[in-house]
mmCIF file of C-alpha atoms and ligand atoms in Angstrom:
data_model
loop_
_atom_site.group_PDB
_atom_site.id
_atom_site.type_symbol
_atom_site.label_atom_id
_atom_site.label_comp_id
_atom_site.label_asym_id
_atom_site.label_seq_id
_atom_site.Cartn_x
_atom_site.Cartn_y
_atom_site.Cartn_z
ATOM 1 C CA UNK Q 1 -45.647 144.048 -16.121
ATOM 2 C CA UNK Q 2 -44.084 142.303 -19.183
ATOM 3 C CA UNK Q 3 -40.147 140.719 -19.128
ATOM 4 C CA UNK Q 4 -38.527 141.567 -22.217
ATOM 5 C CA UNK Q 5 -35.156 141.414 -23.945
ATOM 6 C CA UNK Q 6 -33.897 144.193 -26.126
ATOM 7 C CA UNK Q 7 -31.784 143.285 -29.186
ATOM 8 C CA UNK Q 8 -30.382 146.371 -31.153
ATOM 9 C CA UNK Q 9 -30.205 145.081 -34.776
ATOM 10 C CA UNK Q 10 -27.907 146.415 -37.159
ATOM 11 C CA UNK Q 11 -28.445 149.749 -38.873
ATOM 12 C CA UNK Q 12 -29.647 148.256 -42.244
ATOM 13 C CA UNK Q 13 -32.911 146.849 -40.300
ATOM 14 C CA UNK Q 14 -35.301 149.625 -40.230
ATOM 15 C CA UNK Q 15 -38.530 147.778 -38.527
ATOM 16 C CA UNK Q 16 -38.770 146.605 -35.037
ATOM 17 C CA UNK Q 17 -40.444 143.317 -34.208
ATOM 18 C CA UNK Q 18 -41.216 141.360 -31.363
ATOM 19 C CA UNK Q 19 -40.756 137.588 -30.807
ATOM 20 C CA UNK Q 20 -41.977 135.260 -28.441
ATOM 21 C CA UNK Q 21 -40.408 131.752 -27.909
ATOM 22 C CA UNK Q 22 -39.971 129.149 -25.031
ATOM 23 C CA UNK Q 23 -36.355 129.172 -25.220
ATOM 24 C CA UNK Q 24 -35.725 132.831 -25.415
ATOM 25 C CA UNK Q 25 -39.008 134.457 -24.134
ATOM 26 C CA UNK Q 26 -40.147 137.759 -25.471
ATOM 27 C CA UNK Q 27 -37.290 139.708 -27.501
ATOM 28 C CA UNK Q 28 -37.942 143.226 -28.756
ATOM 29 C CA UNK Q 29 -35.813 143.545 -32.019
ATOM 30 C CA UNK Q 30 -35.158 147.335 -32.956
ATOM 31 C CA UNK Q 31 -32.768 149.501 -34.825
ATOM 32 C CA UNK Q 32 -30.163 151.335 -33.056
ATOM 33 C CA UNK Q 33 -31.630 154.304 -32.455
ATOM 34 C CA UNK Q 34 -35.259 153.778 -31.215
ATOM 35 C CA UNK Q 35 -35.335 154.839 -27.449
ATOM 36 C CA UNK Q 36 -36.451 152.769 -24.433
ATOM 37 C CA UNK Q 37 -39.497 154.674 -23.912
ATOM 38 C CA UNK Q 38 -40.585 153.976 -27.536
ATOM 39 C CA UNK Q 39 -40.016 150.354 -26.815
ATOM 40 C CA UNK Q 40 -41.602 149.859 -23.945
ATOM 41 C CA UNK Q 41 -44.587 151.952 -25.601
ATOM 42 C CA UNK Q 42 -44.256 149.169 -28.485
ATOM 43 C CA UNK Q 43 -44.317 146.565 -26.264
ATOM 44 C CA UNK Q 44 -47.670 147.985 -24.221
ATOM 45 C CA UNK Q 45 -49.168 148.091 -27.499
ATOM 46 C CA UNK Q 46 -48.869 144.512 -27.629
ATOM 47 C CA UNK Q 47 -49.029 143.747 -24.185
ATOM 48 C CA UNK Q 48 -52.666 141.401 -25.105
ATOM 49 C CA UNK Q 49 -51.009 139.691 -27.792
ATOM 50 C CA UNK Q 50 -47.828 138.996 -25.556
ATOM 51 C CA UNK Q 51 -49.593 137.598 -22.591
ATOM 52 C CA UNK Q 52 -51.914 135.389 -24.773
ATOM 53 C CA UNK Q 53 -48.856 134.188 -26.334
ATOM 54 C CA UNK Q 54 -47.069 133.872 -23.201
ATOM 55 C CA UNK Q 55 -50.038 131.714 -21.626
ATOM 56 C CA UNK Q 56 -50.406 129.756 -24.678
ATOM 57 C CA UNK Q 57 -46.272 128.377 -24.286
ATOM 58 C CA UNK Q 58 -46.400 128.401 -20.726
ATOM 59 C CA UNK Q 59 -49.298 125.726 -20.521
ATOM 60 C CA UNK Q 60 -47.388 123.504 -22.698
ATOM 61 C CA UNK Q 61 -43.623 124.472 -21.924
ATOM 62 C CA UNK Q 62 -40.782 122.554 -23.925
ATOM 63 C CA UNK Q 63 -39.078 120.551 -21.434
ATOM 64 C CA UNK Q 64 -35.066 120.955 -21.466
ATOM 65 C CA UNK Q 65 -33.432 118.419 -23.721
ATOM 66 C CA UNK Q 66 -31.913 115.708 -22.016
ATOM 67 C CA UNK Q 67 -28.261 116.376 -20.628
ATOM 68 C CA UNK Q 68 -27.636 112.923 -19.836
ATOM 69 C CA UNK Q 69 -25.558 113.900 -16.592
ATOM 70 C CA UNK Q 70 -25.420 112.148 -13.511
ATOM 71 C CA UNK Q 71 -29.149 112.025 -11.374
ATOM 72 C CA UNK Q 72 -31.236 113.085 -13.950
ATOM 73 C CA UNK Q 73 -34.576 111.426 -14.861
ATOM 74 C CA UNK Q 74 -35.914 109.586 -17.541
ATOM 75 C CA UNK Q 75 -39.378 107.926 -18.385
ATOM 76 C CA UNK Q 76 -40.244 104.371 -18.571
ATOM 77 C CA UNK Q 77 -43.737 103.535 -19.004
ATOM 78 C CA UNK Q 78 -44.862 106.698 -17.068
ATOM 79 C CA UNK Q 79 -42.532 106.428 -14.400
ATOM 80 C CA UNK Q 80 -39.583 108.817 -13.873
ATOM 81 C CA UNK Q 81 -35.978 106.937 -13.063
ATOM 82 C CA UNK Q 82 -32.659 108.399 -12.144
ATOM 83 C CA UNK Q 83 -29.702 108.044 -14.569
ATOM 84 C CA UNK Q 84 -26.648 106.871 -12.649
ATOM 85 C CA UNK Q 85 -23.190 107.866 -14.497
ATOM 86 C CA UNK Q 86 -20.493 105.638 -13.528
ATOM 87 C CA UNK Q 87 -16.890 106.177 -15.038
ATOM 88 C CA UNK Q 88 -15.336 103.084 -15.443
ATOM 89 C CA UNK Q 89 -12.189 101.706 -16.675
ATOM 90 C CA UNK Q 90 -11.579 98.648 -19.466
ATOM 91 C CA UNK Q 91 -14.811 99.790 -21.963
ATOM 92 C CA UNK Q 92 -14.376 101.661 -25.037
ATOM 93 C CA UNK Q 93 -18.326 102.349 -25.304
ATOM 94 C CA UNK Q 94 -20.960 102.795 -22.869
ATOM 95 C CA UNK Q 95 -23.060 99.981 -20.806
ATOM 96 C CA UNK Q 96 -26.616 100.989 -19.961
ATOM 97 C CA UNK Q 97 -28.938 98.622 -17.814
ATOM 98 C CA UNK Q 98 -31.804 99.011 -16.172
ATOM 99 C CA UNK Q 99 -31.823 98.411 -12.386
ATOM 100 C CA UNK Q 100 -35.727 98.394 -11.918
ATOM 101 C CA UNK Q 101 -35.597 101.282 -9.778
ATOM 102 C CA UNK Q 102 -32.537 103.371 -12.112
ATOM 103 C CA UNK Q 103 -30.521 103.477 -15.239
ATOM 104 C CA UNK Q 104 -26.852 102.790 -14.451
ATOM 105 C CA UNK Q 105 -24.546 103.930 -17.248
ATOM 106 C CA UNK Q 106 -21.033 102.830 -17.219
ATOM 107 C CA UNK Q 107 -19.063 105.582 -19.024
ATOM 108 C CA UNK Q 108 -15.298 105.145 -20.427
ATOM 109 C CA UNK Q 109 -13.487 106.950 -17.970
ATOM 110 C CA UNK Q 110 -11.065 107.887 -20.522
ATOM 111 C CA UNK Q 111 -13.523 109.765 -23.056
ATOM 112 C CA UNK Q 112 -13.449 113.155 -22.612
ATOM 113 C CA UNK Q 113 -16.994 114.573 -21.005
ATOM 114 C CA UNK Q 114 -18.727 115.649 -24.366
ATOM 115 C CA UNK Q 115 -17.854 111.971 -25.558
ATOM 116 C CA UNK Q 116 -19.222 110.470 -22.874
ATOM 117 C CA UNK Q 117 -22.310 112.362 -23.329
ATOM 118 C CA UNK Q 118 -22.541 111.635 -26.819
ATOM 119 C CA UNK Q 119 -22.113 108.129 -26.291
ATOM 120 C CA UNK Q 120 -24.208 108.098 -23.522
ATOM 121 C CA UNK Q 121 -27.198 109.700 -25.387
ATOM 122 C CA UNK Q 122 -27.102 107.007 -28.089
ATOM 123 C CA UNK Q 123 -26.658 104.173 -25.490
ATOM 124 C CA UNK Q 124 -29.769 105.539 -24.000
ATOM 125 C CA UNK Q 125 -31.813 105.424 -27.415
ATOM 126 C CA UNK Q 126 -30.644 101.675 -28.171
ATOM 127 C CA UNK Q 127 -32.198 101.129 -25.190
ATOM 128 C CA UNK Q 128 -35.411 102.364 -25.747
ATOM 129 C CA UNK Q 129 -35.432 101.376 -29.010
ATOM 130 C CA UNK Q 130 -34.337 97.519 -27.989
ATOM 131 C CA UNK Q 131 -36.732 97.191 -24.920
ATOM 132 C CA UNK Q 132 -39.710 99.165 -27.223
ATOM 133 C CA UNK Q 133 -39.449 96.745 -29.869
ATOM 134 C CA UNK Q 134 -39.585 93.791 -27.167
ATOM 135 C CA UNK Q 135 -41.887 95.000 -25.126
ATOM 136 C CA UNK Q 136 -44.585 96.575 -28.432
ATOM 137 C CA UNK Q 137 -44.204 93.285 -29.952
ATOM 138 C CA UNK Q 138 -45.748 91.461 -26.757
ATOM 139 C CA UNK Q 139 -48.726 93.620 -26.907
ATOM 140 C CA UNK Q 140 -49.281 93.744 -30.565
ATOM 141 C CA UNK Q 141 -49.006 89.754 -30.370
ATOM 142 C CA UNK Q 142 -51.544 89.657 -27.646
ATOM 143 C CA UNK Q 143 -54.010 92.076 -29.086
ATOM 144 C CA UNK Q 144 -53.746 90.387 -32.465
ATOM 145 C CA UNK Q 145 -54.279 86.729 -30.843
ATOM 146 C CA UNK Q 146 -57.183 88.438 -29.296
ATOM 147 C CA UNK Q 147 -58.873 89.294 -32.555
ATOM 148 C CA UNK Q 148 -57.557 86.360 -34.598
ATOM 149 C CA UNK Q 149 -55.603 88.758 -37.387
ATOM 150 C CA UNK Q 150 -52.285 88.670 -38.259
ATOM 151 C CA UNK Q 151 -49.656 91.666 -39.249
ATOM 152 C CA UNK Q 152 -46.816 91.975 -41.297
ATOM 153 C CA UNK Q 153 -43.971 93.434 -39.383
ATOM 154 C CA UNK Q 154 -43.284 96.194 -36.246
ATOM 155 C CA UNK Q 155 -41.148 99.061 -36.855
ATOM 156 C CA UNK Q 156 -40.291 101.753 -33.933
ATOM 157 C CA UNK Q 157 -39.719 104.974 -35.885
ATOM 158 C CA UNK Q 158 -37.991 108.294 -35.132
ATOM 159 C CA UNK Q 159 -41.368 110.370 -35.619
ATOM 160 C CA UNK Q 160 -42.346 113.635 -34.086
ATOM 161 C CA UNK Q 161 -46.342 114.063 -34.688
ATOM 162 C CA UNK Q 162 -47.774 110.408 -34.687
ATOM 163 C CA UNK Q 163 -47.561 107.645 -32.100
ATOM 164 C CA UNK Q 164 -48.213 104.913 -34.419
ATOM 165 C CA UNK Q 165 -49.454 103.922 -38.116
ATOM 166 C CA UNK Q 166 -50.853 101.076 -39.690
ATOM 167 C CA UNK Q 167 -49.617 100.510 -43.551
ATOM 168 C CA UNK Q 168 -51.693 99.345 -46.163
ATOM 169 C CA UNK Q 169 -48.972 96.107 -46.272
ATOM 170 C CA UNK Q 170 -50.034 95.508 -42.629
ATOM 171 C CA UNK Q 171 -46.914 96.730 -41.003
ATOM 172 C CA UNK Q 172 -47.623 98.417 -38.030
ATOM 173 C CA UNK Q 173 -44.808 101.263 -36.825
ATOM 174 C CA UNK Q 174 -44.735 103.045 -33.561
ATOM 175 C CA UNK Q 175 -42.985 106.186 -32.439
ATOM 176 C CA UNK Q 176 -39.798 105.468 -30.326
ATOM 177 C CA UNK Q 177 -41.009 107.452 -27.663
ATOM 178 C CA UNK Q 178 -44.269 105.521 -27.054
ATOM 179 C CA UNK Q 179 -42.655 103.303 -24.286
ATOM 180 C CA UNK Q 180 -42.402 106.633 -22.130
ATOM 181 C CA UNK Q 181 -46.180 106.264 -21.584
ATOM 182 C CA UNK Q 182 -47.403 104.609 -19.126
ATOM 183 C CA UNK Q 183 -48.880 101.056 -20.042
ATOM 184 C CA UNK Q 184 -52.482 101.830 -20.401
ATOM 185 C CA UNK Q 185 -51.875 104.110 -22.819
ATOM 186 C CA UNK Q 186 -49.317 102.204 -24.705
ATOM 187 C CA UNK Q 187 -51.768 99.450 -25.108
ATOM 188 C CA UNK Q 188 -54.427 102.101 -26.441
ATOM 189 C CA UNK Q 189 -51.979 102.711 -29.144
ATOM 190 C CA UNK Q 190 -51.303 99.373 -30.064
ATOM 191 C CA UNK Q 191 -54.708 98.640 -29.692
ATOM 192 C CA UNK Q 192 -55.599 101.494 -32.236
ATOM 193 C CA UNK Q 193 -53.119 100.304 -35.034
ATOM 194 C CA UNK Q 194 -54.384 96.647 -34.204
ATOM 195 C CA UNK Q 195 -57.898 97.942 -35.513
ATOM 196 C CA UNK Q 196 -56.499 99.440 -38.180
ATOM 197 C CA UNK Q 197 -55.431 95.960 -39.130
ATOM 198 C CA UNK Q 198 -59.615 95.170 -39.415
ATOM 199 C CA UNK Q 199 -60.792 98.600 -40.227
ATOM 200 C CA UNK Q 200 -58.272 100.659 -42.687
ATOM 201 C CA UNK Q 201 -60.421 103.800 -41.970
ATOM 202 C CA UNK Q 202 -61.406 106.252 -38.620
ATOM 203 C CA UNK Q 203 -65.490 105.261 -38.940
ATOM 204 C CA UNK Q 204 -67.867 104.268 -35.935
ATOM 205 C CA UNK Q 205 -67.164 100.594 -36.831
ATOM 206 C CA UNK Q 206 -63.581 101.157 -36.137
ATOM 207 C CA UNK Q 207 -63.814 103.004 -32.878
ATOM 208 C CA UNK Q 208 -66.616 100.478 -31.561
ATOM 209 C CA UNK Q 209 -63.538 97.814 -31.733
ATOM 210 C CA UNK Q 210 -61.098 100.001 -30.269
ATOM 211 C CA UNK Q 211 -63.675 100.412 -27.290
ATOM 212 C CA UNK Q 212 -64.174 97.023 -27.010
ATOM 213 C CA UNK Q 213 -60.484 96.382 -26.183
ATOM 214 C CA UNK Q 214 -60.231 99.552 -24.415
ATOM 215 C CA UNK Q 215 -63.226 101.485 -22.572
ATOM 216 C CA UNK Q 216 -61.358 104.194 -21.411
ATOM 217 C CA UNK Q 217 -59.783 104.962 -24.723
ATOM 218 C CA UNK Q 218 -61.026 108.684 -24.869
ATOM 219 C CA UNK Q 219 -58.912 109.461 -21.578
ATOM 220 C CA UNK Q 220 -55.619 107.883 -23.118
ATOM 221 C CA UNK Q 221 -56.332 110.143 -26.214
ATOM 222 C CA UNK Q 222 -56.739 112.910 -23.613
ATOM 223 C CA UNK Q 223 -53.551 112.014 -22.180
ATOM 224 C CA UNK Q 224 -51.492 111.960 -25.152
ATOM 225 C CA UNK Q 225 -52.761 115.298 -26.637
ATOM 226 C CA UNK Q 226 -51.645 117.016 -22.760
ATOM 227 C CA UNK Q 227 -48.516 114.734 -21.760
ATOM 228 C CA UNK Q 228 -46.796 114.741 -25.304
ATOM 229 C CA UNK Q 229 -44.023 117.123 -24.757
ATOM 230 C CA UNK Q 230 -43.180 115.615 -21.537
ATOM 231 C CA UNK Q 231 -41.889 112.702 -23.747
ATOM 232 C CA UNK Q 232 -38.452 113.476 -24.738
ATOM 233 C CA UNK Q 233 -35.015 111.373 -25.206
HETATM 234 ZN ZN1 LIG B 301 -56.066 105.341 -36.691
#
């Protein structure tokens, strides 16, 4: 049996269509005069495609957007920590601290809920950027010293599809979400980009150098492919 939602469209739309998204599931859009039995026939005729698509989406569900509410879990180096939201007086902007087993956020008590949430979202993002910059810089310094090479600068960016990149000017760019992944995976991404300071390509000599610093690099690439959808700010 396939669960689906029927949307009756305006009279001007003459054709029927089926769409599937992680947010809405299966939606059948039909003109107003199409009968329920005709809709059911339509769904059955497309059953194989619908099941396949649902399975594909089900394997990689898009996690719900963060709400920044009290008790919500946030990832930091592969571990989830709860966010404690504490309304406080005498502050104009949220204050966020990481206290080893939880994030503690003091929010201005006089702000309405939507403003508290928006402010907290920005505070969390800044926290990830500040800590990411500090820790990724430490890791880059460690591996560049090991290889006795230098780089220009490190930038954390909002990018959706890549984890890191190395420019011709030897600038190292990293995804700002990277520090949500476990340390070993972060190390792999850092190693990958640091190795590009030596080899600006993906030929065997490059992968040999990566492997010399991270013998498990293939497992870490697999981890990123399988878990990237969990890393949300
Ligand atoms: Zn590369």
